[in-house]
C-alpha cells in the first residue's frame, strides 16, 4: 500500500518562503506522476503542479515563477519550495500520486493516493 505524508506547513509573512515535504512509502511503480494540490477555504481543490519519474514539470499559472517542485528519488521525498508567498496562498496543501505519466493524468480525481494535508497560512 502506498502512503503519502506531508510536512513543513506553518505560518509565513507575505514575501516569505516555506518548503513542504511529502514522504512516500510503500510499493510504488516505476511510472508515476506526483502532484501538489491546495484547497483554500470555501474553494475546490486546485492543482499547483506535478512532476513525473523523468522529472518533467508542470506548474499552474498562479504559482509559476514562485513555487518549485523537486524530488529526492533516493529517499522517496517530494518537495514544494514556496517563495514570494502571498495571503492568497493560504490553504491546505496536499501531495498526491498516480501510477501513470502526468500527461495521462487529468485532474485531482485521477490521482489514486493522497496525503492528509498540511496547512499553510500567509499573513499580510
mmCIF file of N, CA and C in Angstrom:
data_model
loop_
_atom_site.group_PDB
_atom_site.id
_atom_site.type_symbol
_atom_site.label_atom_id
_atom_site.label_comp_id
_atom_site.label_asym_id
_atom_site.label_seq_id
_atom_site.Cartn_x
_atom_site.Cartn_y
_atom_site.Cartn_z
ATOM 1 N N UNK A 1 0.840 -1.191 0.000
ATOM 2 C CA UNK A 1 0.000 0.000 0.000
ATOM 3 C C UNK A 1 0.874 1.240 0.000
ATOM 4 N N UNK A 2 0.509 2.235 -0.792
ATOM 5 C CA UNK A 2 1.261 3.486 -0.878
ATOM 6 C C UNK A 2 0.720 4.477 0.146
ATOM 7 N N UNK A 3 1.641 5.121 0.850
ATOM 8 C CA UNK A 3 1.239 6.160 1.815
ATOM 9 C C UNK A 3 2.026 7.422 1.534
ATOM 10 N N UNK A 4 1.361 8.530 1.652
ATOM 11 C CA UNK A 4 1.964 9.842 1.471
ATOM 12 C C UNK A 4 1.772 10.643 2.749
ATOM 13 N N UNK A 5 2.808 11.359 3.138
ATOM 14 C CA UNK A 5 2.706 12.160 4.353
ATOM 15 C C UNK A 5 3.378 13.498 4.140
ATOM 16 N N UNK A 6 2.590 14.568 4.202
ATOM 17 C CA UNK A 6 3.125 15.909 4.043
ATOM 18 C C UNK A 6 3.636 16.446 5.375
ATOM 19 N N UNK A 7 4.601 17.349 5.270
ATOM 20 C CA UNK A 7 5.089 18.078 6.441
ATOM 21 C C UNK A 7 5.653 19.414 5.975
ATOM 22 N N UNK A 8 5.911 20.289 6.919
ATOM 23 C CA UNK A 8 6.554 21.563 6.589
ATOM 24 C C UNK A 8 5.622 22.750 6.526
ATOM 25 N N UNK A 9 4.329 22.517 6.696
ATOM 26 C CA UNK A 9 3.409 23.640 6.692
ATOM 27 C C UNK A 9 3.600 24.510 7.921
ATOM 28 N N UNK A 10 2.965 25.669 7.894
ATOM 29 C CA UNK A 10 3.075 26.572 9.024
ATOM 30 C C UNK A 10 2.674 27.971 8.610
ATOM 31 N N UNK A 11 3.198 28.937 9.311
ATOM 32 C CA UNK A 11 2.853 30.337 9.049
ATOM 33 C C UNK A 11 4.028 31.075 8.443
ATOM 34 N N UNK A 12 3.718 32.026 7.591
ATOM 35 C CA UNK A 12 4.743 32.865 6.984
ATOM 36 C C UNK A 12 4.136 34.236 6.720
ATOM 37 N N UNK A 13 4.980 35.196 6.533
ATOM 38 C CA UNK A 13 4.518 36.535 6.174
ATOM 39 C C UNK A 13 4.577 36.700 4.664
ATOM 40 N N UNK A 14 3.846 37.666 4.176
ATOM 41 C CA UNK A 14 3.878 37.971 2.751
ATOM 42 C C UNK A 14 5.313 38.192 2.299
ATOM 43 N N UNK A 15 5.662 37.531 1.202
ATOM 44 C CA UNK A 15 7.018 37.628 0.680
ATOM 45 C C UNK A 15 7.963 36.583 1.225
ATOM 46 N N UNK A 16 7.508 35.841 2.212
ATOM 47 C CA UNK A 16 8.345 34.824 2.830
ATOM 48 C C UNK A 16 8.363 33.517 2.050
ATOM 49 N N UNK A 17 8.990 32.514 2.653
ATOM 50 C CA UNK A 17 9.166 31.224 1.994
ATOM 51 C C UNK A 17 8.850 30.090 2.964
ATOM 52 N N UNK A 18 8.410 28.990 2.399
ATOM 53 C CA UNK A 18 8.224 27.747 3.133
ATOM 54 C C UNK A 18 8.574 26.600 2.200
ATOM 55 N N UNK A 19 8.991 25.484 2.782
ATOM 56 C CA UNK A 19 9.219 24.287 1.983
ATOM 57 C C UNK A 19 8.404 23.149 2.551
ATOM 58 N N UNK A 20 7.580 22.570 1.713
ATOM 59 C CA UNK A 20 6.789 21.409 2.094
ATOM 60 C C UNK A 20 7.478 20.137 1.609
ATOM 61 N N UNK A 21 7.324 19.085 2.385
ATOM 62 C CA UNK A 21 7.842 17.780 2.005
ATOM 63 C C UNK A 21 6.701 16.777 1.952
ATOM 64 N N UNK A 22 6.871 15.789 1.119
ATOM 65 C CA UNK A 22 5.897 14.696 1.021
ATOM 66 C C UNK A 22 6.694 13.397 0.990
ATOM 67 N N UNK A 23 6.628 12.656 2.073
ATOM 68 C CA UNK A 23 7.334 11.392 2.163
ATOM 69 C C UNK A 23 6.459 10.281 1.605
ATOM 70 N N UNK A 24 7.031 9.498 0.706
ATOM 71 C CA UNK A 24 6.299 8.421 0.053
ATOM 72 C C UNK A 24 6.805 7.080 0.573
ATOM 73 N N UNK A 25 5.911 6.221 0.995
ATOM 74 C CA UNK A 25 6.295 4.887 1.441
ATOM 75 C C UNK A 25 5.382 3.858 0.793
ATOM 76 N N UNK A 26 5.858 2.624 0.782
ATOM 77 C CA UNK A 26 5.062 1.551 0.194
ATOM 78 C C UNK A 26 5.535 1.208 -1.203
ATOM 79 N N UNK A 27 4.777 0.360 -1.852
ATOM 80 C CA UNK A 27 5.112 -0.129 -3.182
ATOM 81 C C UNK A 27 4.653 0.841 -4.267
ATOM 82 N N UNK A 28 5.605 1.524 -4.870
ATOM 83 C CA UNK A 28 5.255 2.444 -5.942
ATOM 84 C C UNK A 28 5.765 1.903 -7.270
ATOM 85 N N UNK A 29 5.068 2.229 -8.340
ATOM 86 C CA UNK A 29 5.502 1.815 -9.662
ATOM 87 C C UNK A 29 6.656 2.683 -10.142
ATOM 88 N N UNK A 30 7.393 2.174 -11.115
ATOM 89 C CA UNK A 30 8.477 2.972 -11.688
ATOM 90 C C UNK A 30 7.903 4.105 -12.537
ATOM 91 N N UNK A 31 6.703 3.942 -13.023
ATOM 92 C CA UNK A 31 5.999 5.002 -13.741
ATOM 93 C C UNK A 31 5.054 5.700 -12.775
ATOM 94 N N UNK A 32 5.160 7.013 -12.682
ATOM 95 C CA UNK A 32 4.287 7.719 -11.746
ATOM 96 C C UNK A 32 4.188 9.191 -12.107
ATOM 97 N N UNK A 33 3.191 9.799 -11.570
ATOM 98 C CA UNK A 33 3.031 11.249 -11.588
ATOM 99 C C UNK A 33 2.747 11.678 -10.152
ATOM 100 N N UNK A 34 3.464 12.662 -9.676
ATOM 101 C CA UNK A 34 3.215 13.184 -8.335
ATOM 102 C C UNK A 34 2.807 14.637 -8.447
ATOM 103 N N UNK A 35 1.761 14.985 -7.755
ATOM 104 C CA UNK A 35 1.231 16.330 -7.847
ATOM 105 C C UNK A 35 1.113 17.006 -6.498
ATOM 106 N N UNK A 36 1.151 18.314 -6.519
ATOM 107 C CA UNK A 36 0.835 19.137 -5.353
ATOM 108 C C UNK A 36 -0.478 19.859 -5.635
ATOM 109 N N UNK A 37 -1.339 19.847 -4.651
ATOM 110 C CA UNK A 37 -2.639 20.500 -4.739
ATOM 111 C C UNK A 37 -2.828 21.378 -3.514
ATOM 112 N N UNK A 38 -3.762 22.291 -3.613
ATOM 113 C CA UNK A 38 -4.141 23.052 -2.442
ATOM 114 C C UNK A 38 -5.642 23.315 -2.460
ATOM 115 N N UNK A 39 -6.163 23.528 -1.282
ATOM 116 C CA UNK A 39 -7.579 23.828 -1.157
ATOM 117 C C UNK A 39 -7.744 25.002 -0.203
ATOM 118 N N UNK A 40 -8.183 26.109 -0.748
ATOM 119 C CA UNK A 40 -8.410 27.309 0.052
ATOM 120 C C UNK A 40 -9.808 27.239 0.659
ATOM 121 N N UNK A 41 -10.022 27.940 1.735
ATOM 122 C CA UNK A 41 -11.334 27.910 2.392
ATOM 123 C C UNK A 41 -12.464 28.247 1.434
ATOM 124 N N UNK A 42 -13.453 27.382 1.360
ATOM 125 C CA UNK A 42 -14.609 27.626 0.513
ATOM 126 C C UNK A 42 -14.379 27.388 -0.972
ATOM 127 N N UNK A 43 -13.193 26.849 -1.315
ATOM 128 C CA UNK A 43 -12.864 26.631 -2.729
ATOM 129 C C UNK A 43 -12.641 25.150 -3.001
ATOM 130 N N UNK A 44 -12.613 24.812 -4.283
ATOM 131 C CA UNK A 44 -12.307 23.453 -4.678
ATOM 132 C C UNK A 44 -10.814 23.177 -4.642
ATOM 133 N N UNK A 45 -10.440 21.941 -4.865
ATOM 134 C CA UNK A 45 -9.025 21.570 -4.837
ATOM 135 C C UNK A 45 -8.361 22.020 -6.135
ATOM 136 N N UNK A 46 -7.272 22.762 -6.008
ATOM 137 C CA UNK A 46 -6.547 23.346 -7.137
ATOM 138 C C UNK A 46 -5.213 22.642 -7.321
ATOM 139 N N UNK A 47 -4.906 22.245 -8.542
ATOM 140 C CA UNK A 47 -3.604 21.638 -8.794
ATOM 141 C C UNK A 47 -2.565 22.731 -8.960
ATOM 142 N N UNK A 48 -1.487 22.624 -8.200
ATOM 143 C CA UNK A 48 -0.399 23.604 -8.261
ATOM 144 C C UNK A 48 0.608 23.192 -9.314
ATOM 145 N N UNK A 49 0.906 21.916 -9.380
ATOM 146 C CA UNK A 49 1.871 21.435 -10.332
ATOM 147 C C UNK A 49 2.092 19.954 -10.163
ATOM 148 N N UNK A 50 2.920 19.397 -11.037
ATOM 149 C CA UNK A 50 3.233 17.981 -10.934
ATOM 150 C C UNK A 50 4.589 17.676 -11.528
ATOM 151 N N UNK A 51 5.069 16.471 -11.219
ATOM 152 C CA UNK A 51 6.356 16.002 -11.712
ATOM 153 C C UNK A 51 6.236 14.509 -11.932
ATOM 154 N N UNK A 52 6.904 14.000 -12.989
ATOM 155 C CA UNK A 52 6.839 12.563 -13.219
ATOM 156 C C UNK A 52 8.211 11.928 -13.000
ATOM 157 N N UNK A 53 8.323 10.621 -13.305
ATOM 158 C CA UNK A 53 9.539 9.885 -12.993
ATOM 159 C C UNK A 53 10.710 10.367 -13.828
ATOM 160 N N UNK A 54 10.452 11.070 -14.935
ATOM 161 C CA UNK A 54 11.519 11.610 -15.772
ATOM 162 C C UNK A 54 11.872 13.047 -15.393
ATOM 163 N N UNK A 55 11.206 13.573 -14.393
ATOM 164 C CA UNK A 55 11.489 14.935 -13.953
ATOM 165 C C UNK A 55 10.761 16.007 -14.745
ATOM 166 N N UNK A 56 9.810 15.614 -15.579
ATOM 167 C CA UNK A 56 9.019 16.599 -16.317
ATOM 168 C C UNK A 56 8.110 17.342 -15.347
ATOM 169 N N UNK A 57 8.112 18.663 -15.469
ATOM 170 C CA UNK A 57 7.400 19.509 -14.516
ATOM 171 C C UNK A 57 6.288 20.298 -15.185
ATOM 172 N N UNK A 58 5.283 20.575 -14.406
ATOM 173 C CA UNK A 58 4.201 21.458 -14.841
ATOM 174 C C UNK A 58 3.792 22.311 -13.656
ATOM 175 N N UNK A 59 3.521 23.586 -13.885
ATOM 176 C CA UNK A 59 3.069 24.490 -12.834
ATOM 177 C C UNK A 59 1.817 25.231 -13.273
ATOM 178 N N UNK A 60 0.959 25.491 -12.320
ATOM 179 C CA UNK A 60 -0.186 26.354 -12.581
ATOM 180 C C UNK A 60 0.292 27.792 -12.714
ATOM 181 N N UNK A 61 -0.422 28.579 -13.482
ATOM 182 C CA UNK A 61 -0.049 29.979 -13.686
ATOM 183 C C UNK A 61 0.023 30.745 -12.373
ATOM 184 N N UNK A 62 -0.824 30.370 -11.443
ATOM 185 C CA UNK A 62 -0.908 31.105 -10.173
ATOM 186 C C UNK A 62 0.357 30.998 -9.329
ATOM 187 N N UNK A 63 1.180 29.978 -9.592
ATOM 188 C CA UNK A 63 2.381 29.788 -8.775
ATOM 189 C C UNK A 63 3.651 29.772 -9.614
ATOM 190 N N UNK A 64 3.527 29.783 -10.925
ATOM 191 C CA UNK A 64 4.697 29.713 -11.799
ATOM 192 C C UNK A 64 5.649 30.872 -11.500
ATOM 193 N N UNK A 65 6.921 30.534 -11.344
ATOM 194 C CA UNK A 65 7.925 31.545 -11.034
ATOM 195 C C UNK A 65 8.108 31.779 -9.544
ATOM 196 N N UNK A 66 7.198 31.273 -8.731
ATOM 197 C CA UNK A 66 7.311 31.440 -7.264
ATOM 198 C C UNK A 66 7.500 30.103 -6.551
ATOM 199 N N UNK A 67 6.872 29.061 -7.053
ATOM 200 C CA UNK A 67 6.939 27.738 -6.442
ATOM 201 C C UNK A 67 7.789 26.816 -7.307
ATOM 202 N N UNK A 68 8.449 25.873 -6.663
ATOM 203 C CA UNK A 68 9.263 24.908 -7.394
ATOM 204 C C UNK A 68 9.063 23.513 -6.798
ATOM 205 N N UNK A 69 8.844 22.556 -7.669
ATOM 206 C CA UNK A 69 8.684 21.155 -7.266
ATOM 207 C C UNK A 69 9.975 20.415 -7.573
ATOM 208 N N UNK A 70 10.391 19.575 -6.643
ATOM 209 C CA UNK A 70 11.551 18.724 -6.868
ATOM 210 C C UNK A 70 11.332 17.406 -6.150
ATOM 211 N N UNK A 71 12.183 16.444 -6.466
ATOM 212 C CA UNK A 71 12.042 15.132 -5.838
ATOM 213 C C UNK A 71 13.404 14.544 -5.512
ATOM 214 N N UNK A 72 13.462 13.848 -4.404
ATOM 215 C CA UNK A 72 14.636 13.099 -3.983
ATOM 216 C C UNK A 72 14.293 11.638 -4.158
ATOM 217 N N UNK A 73 14.716 11.080 -5.271
ATOM 218 C CA UNK A 73 14.327 9.700 -5.586
ATOM 219 C C UNK A 73 15.001 8.687 -4.656
ATOM 220 N N UNK A 74 16.151 9.028 -4.124
ATOM 221 C CA UNK A 74 16.854 8.093 -3.226
ATOM 222 C C UNK A 74 16.080 7.902 -1.922
ATOM 223 N N UNK A 75 15.431 8.987 -1.469
ATOM 224 C CA UNK A 75 14.728 8.937 -0.192
ATOM 225 C C UNK A 75 13.215 8.985 -0.348
ATOM 226 N N UNK A 76 12.745 8.956 -1.598
ATOM 227 C CA UNK A 76 11.298 8.965 -1.875
ATOM 228 C C UNK A 76 10.602 10.146 -1.216
ATOM 229 N N UNK A 77 11.122 11.334 -1.471
ATOM 230 C CA UNK A 77 10.523 12.549 -0.926
ATOM 231 C C UNK A 77 10.247 13.528 -2.060
ATOM 232 N N UNK A 78 9.087 14.096 -2.032
ATOM 233 C CA UNK A 78 8.691 15.147 -2.971
ATOM 234 C C UNK A 78 8.702 16.466 -2.215
ATOM 235 N N UNK A 79 9.193 17.521 -2.859
ATOM 236 C CA UNK A 79 9.269 18.830 -2.213
ATOM 237 C C UNK A 79 8.452 19.870 -2.975
ATOM 238 N N UNK A 80 7.999 20.848 -2.234
ATOM 239 C CA UNK A 80 7.389 22.039 -2.823
ATOM 240 C C UNK A 80 8.020 23.239 -2.147
ATOM 241 N N UNK A 81 8.880 23.920 -2.874
ATOM 242 C CA UNK A 81 9.515 25.130 -2.382
ATOM 243 C C UNK A 81 8.623 26.304 -2.754
ATOM 244 N N UNK A 82 8.176 27.054 -1.755
ATOM 245 C CA UNK A 82 7.256 28.165 -1.989
ATOM 246 C C UNK A 82 7.932 29.468 -1.606
ATOM 247 N N UNK A 83 8.072 30.347 -2.557
ATOM 248 C CA UNK A 83 8.713 31.641 -2.358
ATOM 249 C C UNK A 83 7.753 32.767 -2.694
ATOM 250 N N UNK A 84 8.094 33.957 -2.257
ATOM 251 C CA UNK A 84 7.270 35.144 -2.521
ATOM 252 C C UNK A 84 5.811 34.866 -2.174
ATOM 253 N N UNK A 85 5.601 34.335 -1.006
ATOM 254 C CA UNK A 85 4.263 33.934 -0.602
ATOM 255 C C UNK A 85 3.330 35.126 -0.501
ATOM 256 N N UNK A 86 2.060 34.845 -0.828
ATOM 257 C CA UNK A 86 1.008 35.848 -0.787
ATOM 258 C C UNK A 86 -0.105 35.363 0.143
ATOM 259 N N UNK A 87 -0.897 36.268 0.681
ATOM 260 C CA UNK A 87 -2.012 35.820 1.531
ATOM 261 C C UNK A 87 -2.931 34.829 0.814
ATOM 262 N N UNK A 88 -3.087 34.990 -0.492
ATOM 263 C CA UNK A 88 -3.956 34.069 -1.230
ATOM 264 C C UNK A 88 -3.368 32.671 -1.404
ATOM 265 N N UNK A 89 -2.131 32.480 -0.961
ATOM 266 C CA UNK A 89 -1.551 31.132 -0.933
ATOM 267 C C UNK A 89 -1.986 30.360 0.308
ATOM 268 N N UNK A 90 -2.682 31.033 1.211
ATOM 269 C CA UNK A 90 -3.180 30.356 2.410
ATOM 270 C C UNK A 90 -4.137 29.246 2.009
ATOM 271 N N UNK A 91 -3.828 28.026 2.434
ATOM 272 C CA UNK A 91 -4.618 26.866 2.025
ATOM 273 C C UNK A 91 -4.104 25.624 2.739
ATOM 274 N N UNK A 92 -4.853 24.558 2.604
ATOM 275 C CA UNK A 92 -4.368 23.235 2.975
ATOM 276 C C UNK A 92 -3.697 22.665 1.736
ATOM 277 N N UNK A 93 -2.470 22.195 1.899
ATOM 278 C CA UNK A 93 -1.693 21.679 0.784
ATOM 279 C C UNK A 93 -1.607 20.164 0.866
ATOM 280 N N UNK A 94 -1.786 19.524 -0.296
ATOM 281 C CA UNK A 94 -1.784 18.072 -0.378
ATOM 282 C C UNK A 94 -0.818 17.597 -1.457
ATOM 283 N N UNK A 95 -0.184 16.458 -1.222
ATOM 284 C CA UNK A 95 0.524 15.783 -2.294
ATOM 285 C C UNK A 95 -0.285 14.569 -2.706
ATOM 286 N N UNK A 96 -0.097 14.161 -3.951
ATOM 287 C CA UNK A 96 -0.853 13.041 -4.498
ATOM 288 C C UNK A 96 0.017 12.283 -5.484
ATOM 289 N N UNK A 97 -0.321 11.020 -5.692
ATOM 290 C CA UNK A 97 0.450 10.164 -6.594
ATOM 291 C C UNK A 97 -0.475 9.293 -7.426
ATOM 292 N N UNK A 98 -0.105 9.116 -8.685
ATOM 293 C CA UNK A 98 -0.817 8.176 -9.544
ATOM 294 C C UNK A 98 0.205 7.412 -10.370
ATOM 295 N N UNK A 99 -0.166 6.199 -10.784
ATOM 296 C CA UNK A 99 0.782 5.314 -11.460
ATOM 297 C C UNK A 99 0.726 5.435 -12.976
ATOM 298 N N UNK A 100 0.602 6.660 -13.469
ATOM 299 C CA UNK A 100 0.659 6.935 -14.892
ATOM 300 C C UNK A 100 1.530 8.170 -15.085
ATOM 301 N N UNK A 101 2.024 8.361 -16.303
ATOM 302 C CA UNK A 101 2.764 9.588 -16.574
ATOM 303 C C UNK A 101 1.809 10.769 -16.461
ATOM 304 N N UNK A 102 2.335 11.923 -16.122
ATOM 305 C CA UNK A 102 1.493 13.089 -15.859
ATOM 306 C C UNK A 102 0.640 13.470 -17.067
ATOM 307 N N UNK A 103 1.181 13.257 -18.259
ATOM 308 C CA UNK A 103 0.415 13.614 -19.450
ATOM 309 C C UNK A 103 -0.869 12.800 -19.573
ATOM 310 N N UNK A 104 -0.913 11.654 -18.918
ATOM 311 C CA UNK A 104 -2.086 10.789 -18.974
ATOM 312 C C UNK A 104 -3.013 10.985 -17.787
ATOM 313 N N UNK A 105 -2.621 11.843 -16.868
ATOM 314 C CA UNK A 105 -3.409 12.064 -15.658
ATOM 315 C C UNK A 105 -4.175 13.372 -15.791
ATOM 316 N N UNK A 106 -5.431 13.333 -15.482
ATOM 317 C CA UNK A 106 -6.247 14.539 -15.564
ATOM 318 C C UNK A 106 -6.140 15.355 -14.296
ATOM 319 N N UNK A 107 -7.244 15.662 -13.702
ATOM 320 C CA UNK A 107 -7.241 16.499 -12.517
ATOM 321 C C UNK A 107 -7.161 15.703 -11.238
ATOM 322 N N UNK A 108 -7.571 16.336 -10.158
ATOM 323 C CA UNK A 108 -7.450 15.731 -8.841
ATOM 324 C C UNK A 108 -8.117 14.368 -8.775
ATOM 325 N N UNK A 109 -9.222 14.196 -9.489
ATOM 326 C CA UNK A 109 -9.963 12.953 -9.417
ATOM 327 C C UNK A 109 -9.227 11.754 -9.960
ATOM 328 N N UNK A 110 -8.160 11.986 -10.726
ATOM 329 C CA UNK A 110 -7.425 10.883 -11.323
ATOM 330 C C UNK A 110 -6.297 10.369 -10.436
ATOM 331 N N UNK A 111 -5.937 11.130 -9.430
ATOM 332 C CA UNK A 111 -4.845 10.703 -8.560
ATOM 333 C C UNK A 111 -5.356 9.679 -7.556
ATOM 334 N N UNK A 112 -4.631 8.579 -7.440
ATOM 335 C CA UNK A 112 -5.106 7.472 -6.617
ATOM 336 C C UNK A 112 -4.767 7.633 -5.138
ATOM 337 N N UNK A 113 -3.585 8.152 -4.847
ATOM 338 C CA UNK A 113 -3.137 8.221 -3.454
ATOM 339 C C UNK A 113 -2.966 9.673 -3.028
ATOM 340 N N UNK A 114 -3.340 9.944 -1.776
ATOM 341 C CA UNK A 114 -3.289 11.299 -1.247
ATOM 342 C C UNK A 114 -2.705 11.312 0.159
ATOM 343 N N UNK A 115 -2.032 12.401 0.484
ATOM 344 C CA UNK A 115 -1.612 12.617 1.858
ATOM 345 C C UNK A 115 -2.736 13.261 2.643
ATOM 346 N N UNK A 116 -2.470 13.507 3.913
ATOM 347 C CA UNK A 116 -3.501 14.039 4.794
ATOM 348 C C UNK A 116 -3.569 15.561 4.761
ATOM 349 N N UNK A 117 -2.574 16.183 4.171
ATOM 350 C CA UNK A 117 -2.556 17.631 4.026
ATOM 351 C C UNK A 117 -1.770 18.324 5.109
ATOM 352 N N UNK A 118 -1.258 19.502 4.787
ATOM 353 C CA UNK A 118 -0.563 20.344 5.753
ATOM 354 C C UNK A 118 -0.985 21.792 5.503
ATOM 355 N N UNK A 119 -1.249 22.511 6.589
ATOM 356 C CA UNK A 119 -1.801 23.861 6.471
ATOM 357 C C UNK A 119 -0.697 24.891 6.282
ATOM 358 N N UNK A 120 -0.924 25.796 5.346
ATOM 359 C CA UNK A 120 -0.038 26.942 5.130
ATOM 360 C C UNK A 120 -0.869 28.209 5.317
ATOM 361 N N UNK A 121 -0.376 29.106 6.158
ATOM 362 C CA UNK A 121 -1.074 30.363 6.412
ATOM 363 C C UNK A 121 -0.107 31.509 6.170
ATOM 364 N N UNK A 122 -0.502 32.414 5.298
ATOM 365 C CA UNK A 122 0.338 33.554 4.955
ATOM 366 C C UNK A 122 -0.363 34.824 5.417
ATOM 367 N N UNK A 123 0.306 35.584 6.247
ATOM 368 C CA UNK A 123 -0.276 36.812 6.774
ATOM 369 C C UNK A 123 0.279 38.021 6.035
ATOM 370 N N UNK A 124 -0.546 39.050 5.955
ATOM 371 C CA UNK A 124 -0.131 40.255 5.236
ATOM 372 C C UNK A 124 0.600 41.216 6.155
#
